[in-house]
Short mmCIF file of C-alpha atoms and ligand atoms in Angstrom, two decimals:
data_model
loop_
_atom_site.label_atom_id
_atom_site.label_comp_id
_atom_site.label_asym_id
_atom_site.label_seq_id
_atom_site.Cartn_x
_atom_site.Cartn_y
_atom_site.Cartn_z
CA MET A 126 44.76 27.75 -15.33
CA SER A 127 43.97 26.86 -11.70
CA THR A 128 45.23 23.70 -10.05
CA GLU A 129 41.65 22.43 -10.04
CA GLN A 130 41.30 23.05 -13.77
CA TYR A 131 44.56 21.18 -14.27
CA VAL A 132 43.19 18.18 -12.38
CA GLU A 133 39.91 18.30 -14.29
CA ARG A 134 41.79 18.36 -17.57
CA LEU A 135 43.71 15.28 -16.51
CA LEU A 136 40.53 13.50 -15.44
CA GLY A 137 38.53 14.45 -18.50
CA GLU A 138 34.83 13.64 -18.49
CA ASP A 139 33.29 10.42 -19.74
CA ALA A 140 30.03 10.28 -21.68
CA ASP A 141 27.85 9.32 -18.69
CA LEU A 142 28.99 12.22 -16.54
CA ALA A 143 28.91 14.66 -19.46
CA ARG A 144 25.29 13.60 -20.13
CA VAL A 145 24.33 14.60 -16.58
CA HIS A 146 25.72 18.11 -17.08
CA GLN A 147 23.90 18.39 -20.42
CA THR A 148 20.61 17.20 -18.92
CA ILE A 149 20.88 19.62 -16.01
CA GLU A 150 21.48 22.49 -18.43
CA GLN A 151 18.67 21.46 -20.78
CA LEU A 152 16.17 21.20 -17.92
CA GLY A 153 17.24 24.49 -16.33
CA MET A 154 18.22 22.78 -13.06
CA PRO A 155 20.91 24.39 -10.88
CA GLU A 156 24.41 23.23 -11.79
CA ILE A 157 25.58 22.37 -8.31
CA SER A 158 26.82 18.85 -8.90
CA ILE A 159 29.97 17.77 -7.09
CA ALA A 160 33.26 18.75 -8.76
CA ALA A 161 34.83 16.15 -11.04
CA GLY A 162 37.88 15.62 -8.84
CA TYR A 163 35.75 14.90 -5.79
CA GLY A 164 33.38 12.73 -7.84
CA ARG A 165 36.33 10.53 -8.71
CA LEU A 166 37.35 10.54 -5.05
CA LEU A 167 33.87 9.31 -4.05
CA THR A 168 34.20 6.38 -6.45
CA MET A 169 37.61 5.58 -4.99
CA LEU A 170 36.48 5.87 -1.36
CA VAL A 171 33.48 3.59 -1.93
CA ARG A 172 35.75 1.07 -3.66
CA MET A 173 38.56 1.32 -1.07
CA SER A 174 36.19 0.98 1.87
CA GLY A 175 34.44 -2.01 0.33
CA ALA A 176 31.10 -0.37 1.12
CA LYS A 177 28.05 -2.49 0.28
CA ASN A 178 25.35 -0.04 1.32
CA VAL A 179 25.79 3.62 0.43
CA LEU A 180 23.50 6.49 1.44
CA GLU A 181 23.40 9.76 -0.48
CA ILE A 182 21.53 12.82 0.79
CA GLY A 183 20.79 15.14 -2.16
CA ALA A 184 20.58 13.56 -5.63
CA LEU A 185 20.03 16.49 -8.05
CA GLY A 186 20.78 15.13 -11.54
CA GLY A 187 22.63 11.98 -10.52
CA TYR A 188 26.23 13.08 -11.01
CA SER A 189 27.43 12.06 -7.54
CA GLY A 190 25.04 9.08 -7.70
CA ILE A 191 26.92 7.74 -10.72
CA CYS A 192 30.25 8.33 -8.96
CA LEU A 193 29.09 6.52 -5.81
CA ALA A 194 27.44 3.62 -7.65
CA ARG A 195 30.54 3.09 -9.77
CA GLY A 196 32.53 2.33 -6.63
CA LEU A 197 30.17 -0.45 -5.52
CA SER A 198 31.07 -4.06 -6.04
CA ASP A 199 28.46 -6.55 -7.31
CA GLY A 200 25.44 -6.67 -5.03
CA GLY A 201 26.16 -3.23 -3.56
CA ARG A 202 23.30 -0.73 -3.28
CA LEU A 203 22.98 3.04 -3.32
CA THR A 204 20.04 4.60 -1.47
CA SER A 205 19.55 8.22 -2.47
CA LEU A 206 17.37 10.77 -0.65
CA GLU A 207 16.01 13.68 -2.69
CA LEU A 208 13.46 16.34 -1.78
CA LEU A 209 12.02 16.83 -5.27
CA GLN A 210 10.32 14.14 -7.32
CA ASN A 211 11.41 15.66 -10.65
CA TYR A 212 15.06 15.74 -9.56
CA ALA A 213 14.89 12.14 -8.36
CA ASP A 214 13.40 11.20 -11.76
CA VAL A 215 16.26 12.96 -13.56
CA ALA A 216 18.84 11.28 -11.31
CA ARG A 217 17.27 7.87 -11.88
CA GLY A 218 17.41 8.49 -15.64
CA SER A 219 21.08 9.40 -15.38
CA LEU A 220 21.96 6.22 -13.50
CA GLU A 221 19.89 4.09 -15.89
CA ALA A 222 21.63 5.66 -18.89
CA ALA A 223 24.95 4.86 -17.23
CA GLY A 224 23.95 1.20 -16.78
CA LEU A 225 23.71 1.61 -12.99
CA GLY A 226 19.94 1.75 -12.59
CA ASP A 227 19.73 -1.63 -10.85
CA ARG A 228 22.01 -0.43 -8.05
CA VAL A 229 20.01 2.57 -6.87
CA GLU A 230 16.84 3.23 -4.89
CA TYR A 231 15.43 6.77 -4.60
CA ARG A 232 13.39 7.99 -1.66
CA VAL A 233 11.61 11.26 -2.34
CA GLY A 234 10.79 13.85 0.33
CA ASP A 235 12.54 15.74 3.10
CA ALA A 236 15.63 13.71 3.99
CA LYS A 237 14.96 14.25 7.70
CA GLU A 238 11.79 12.19 7.34
CA SER A 239 13.38 9.60 5.02
CA LEU A 240 16.22 9.12 7.51
CA ALA A 241 13.74 8.44 10.32
CA VAL A 242 12.01 5.86 8.11
CA LEU A 243 15.34 4.18 7.29
CA ALA A 244 16.09 3.99 11.03
CA GLU A 245 12.67 2.45 11.70
CA GLU A 246 13.41 -0.12 9.01
CA GLY A 247 16.66 -1.00 10.79
CA ARG A 248 18.78 -0.03 7.79
CA LYS A 249 22.54 0.42 8.26
CA PHE A 250 25.08 1.89 5.84
CA ASP A 251 28.82 1.67 5.19
CA PHE A 252 29.22 4.98 3.37
CA PHE A 253 27.42 8.35 3.48
CA PHE A 254 27.57 11.33 1.14
CA ILE A 255 25.87 14.44 2.56
CA ASP A 256 25.10 17.06 -0.09
CA ALA A 257 21.65 18.59 0.56
CA ASP A 258 20.37 21.67 2.48
CA LYS A 259 23.35 23.06 4.35
CA GLU A 260 21.45 24.12 7.50
CA SER A 261 20.71 20.46 8.18
CA TYR A 262 24.29 19.13 7.95
CA PRO A 263 24.73 18.75 11.75
CA LEU A 264 21.46 16.82 11.90
CA TYR A 265 22.44 14.69 8.89
CA LEU A 266 25.75 13.91 10.58
CA GLU A 267 23.96 12.66 13.70
CA TRP A 268 21.72 10.49 11.52
CA ALA A 269 24.73 9.16 9.64
CA ILE A 270 26.47 8.16 12.88
CA LYS A 271 23.24 6.52 14.05
CA LEU A 272 22.79 4.55 10.82
CA ALA A 273 26.50 3.69 10.44
CA ASN A 274 28.08 0.29 10.58
CA PRO A 275 31.41 0.36 12.49
CA GLY A 276 34.13 1.71 10.22
CA ALA A 277 31.66 3.51 7.94
CA VAL A 278 32.88 6.49 5.94
CA ILE A 279 31.02 9.83 6.11
CA THR A 280 31.61 12.56 3.52
CA GLY A 281 30.06 16.01 3.15
CA ASP A 282 30.42 18.44 0.25
CA ASN A 283 30.61 22.26 0.35
CA ALA A 284 32.44 22.41 3.67
CA LEU A 285 33.80 25.86 2.73
CA LEU A 286 30.59 27.40 1.33
CA HIS A 287 32.64 29.31 -1.25
CA GLY A 288 34.62 31.05 1.48
CA ARG A 289 31.72 31.95 3.75
CA THR A 290 32.67 29.28 6.30
CA ILE A 291 35.95 31.05 7.11
CA ASP A 292 34.60 34.62 6.82
CA PRO A 293 33.96 36.01 10.35
CA GLU A 294 31.49 38.50 8.84
CA LYS A 295 29.24 35.70 7.63
CA ASN A 296 27.06 34.19 10.30
CA GLY A 297 23.87 33.04 8.57
CA PRO A 298 22.20 29.73 9.41
CA SER A 299 24.00 27.75 6.68
CA VAL A 300 27.39 29.11 7.74
CA LEU A 301 26.81 28.39 11.44
CA ALA A 302 25.57 24.90 10.61
CA MET A 303 28.55 24.19 8.37
CA ARG A 304 31.03 25.36 11.02
CA GLU A 305 29.36 23.05 13.52
CA PHE A 306 29.41 20.17 11.01
CA ASN A 307 33.09 20.71 10.16
CA GLU A 308 34.08 20.88 13.82
CA SER A 309 32.26 17.64 14.53
CA MET A 310 33.76 15.91 11.49
CA VAL A 311 37.30 16.60 12.72
CA SER A 312 36.89 16.46 16.51
CA ASP A 313 33.84 14.38 17.49
CA GLU A 314 35.18 11.50 19.58
CA ARG A 315 33.10 9.01 17.60
CA LEU A 316 34.93 9.95 14.37
CA ILE A 317 38.37 10.30 12.82
CA GLY A 318 38.07 13.01 10.18
CA THR A 319 39.60 15.81 8.19
CA LEU A 320 38.67 18.52 5.68
CA LEU A 321 39.99 18.58 2.12
CA PRO A 322 40.20 22.26 1.14
CA ALA A 323 40.20 21.96 -2.68
CA TYR A 324 37.15 23.01 -4.70
CA ASP A 325 34.40 23.92 -2.18
CA GLY A 326 35.79 21.69 0.55
CA LEU A 327 35.02 18.04 1.25
CA ALA A 328 34.78 16.74 4.80
CA VAL A 329 35.72 13.08 5.22
CA ALA A 330 35.48 11.00 8.38
CA VAL A 331 35.47 7.38 9.43
CA VAL A 332 33.25 6.11 12.24
CA LYS A 333 35.39 4.48 14.96
C1 SAM B 629 23.99 20.20 -4.21
S1 SAM B 629 22.58 19.40 -4.80
C2 SAM B 629 23.09 17.71 -4.87
C3 SAM B 629 24.11 17.44 -5.92
C4 SAM B 629 24.40 15.97 -6.10
N1 SAM B 629 24.81 15.36 -4.85
C5 SAM B 629 25.54 15.79 -7.09
O1 SAM B 629 26.69 16.08 -6.74
O2 SAM B 629 25.27 15.37 -8.23
C6 SAM B 629 21.50 19.41 -3.42
C7 SAM B 629 20.26 18.56 -3.58
O3 SAM B 629 19.65 18.39 -2.30
C8 SAM B 629 18.26 18.43 -2.46
N2 SAM B 629 17.68 18.80 -1.17
C9 SAM B 629 17.60 20.04 -0.62
N3 SAM B 629 16.98 19.98 0.57
C10 SAM B 629 16.69 18.68 0.79
C11 SAM B 629 16.03 17.98 1.84
N4 SAM B 629 15.58 18.62 2.92
N5 SAM B 629 15.88 16.65 1.73
C12 SAM B 629 16.36 15.98 0.62
N6 SAM B 629 16.97 16.60 -0.40
C13 SAM B 629 17.13 17.93 -0.32
C14 SAM B 629 18.04 19.45 -3.55
O4 SAM B 629 16.76 19.30 -4.14
C15 SAM B 629 19.19 19.16 -4.49
O5 SAM B 629 18.83 18.23 -5.47
#
């Protein structure tokens, strides 16, 4: 048993999160939801930071959406950006089934365009979870900093790309983008950040 399996056994899986995995399997969607241990961490970080407005980039079936929305206090809102209408519909169904439907708003389309619209609307956020197309992570980070309230938390999943990030032989666009994202998360002067190396790596930073 790996250390991650040990943690997952301790955490278990409640009915709402289990339903997301079942739905994803039934619909033949890719099973690339965030790992259970990091899902719990997202809930904790949203709660600990007192975030009122949370932005997610990449909804899939709503697993991380449930984790983020669970951390919100009353009146808090999750805005979730998803490329595909059918995935956004599945995610919405997952949050509704979990009793969290009133806390979430989905915006469908390329997140780069949705982010520009949010900026035009003057929206600001206290917490960001980046988990969409990996080539765009550096761009998403710039948008997050632009849309951040002071002290906002920025998180990004798949920082290790299943080992490709640290493999000098791998230099494709996703890998190069992820290295740039990781470097910025830990050393950009506007941020205080680190990388958590469990699972597929989670980058976490706070905006100064
Ligand atoms: C890793 S999955 C998200 C998993 C989800 N955050 C979770 O943990 O439950 C990545 C998602 O990003 C979406 N996506 C990919 N490119 C995108 C883009 N340019 N704009 C918005 N969403 C995108 C995909 O359709 C997919 O649903």
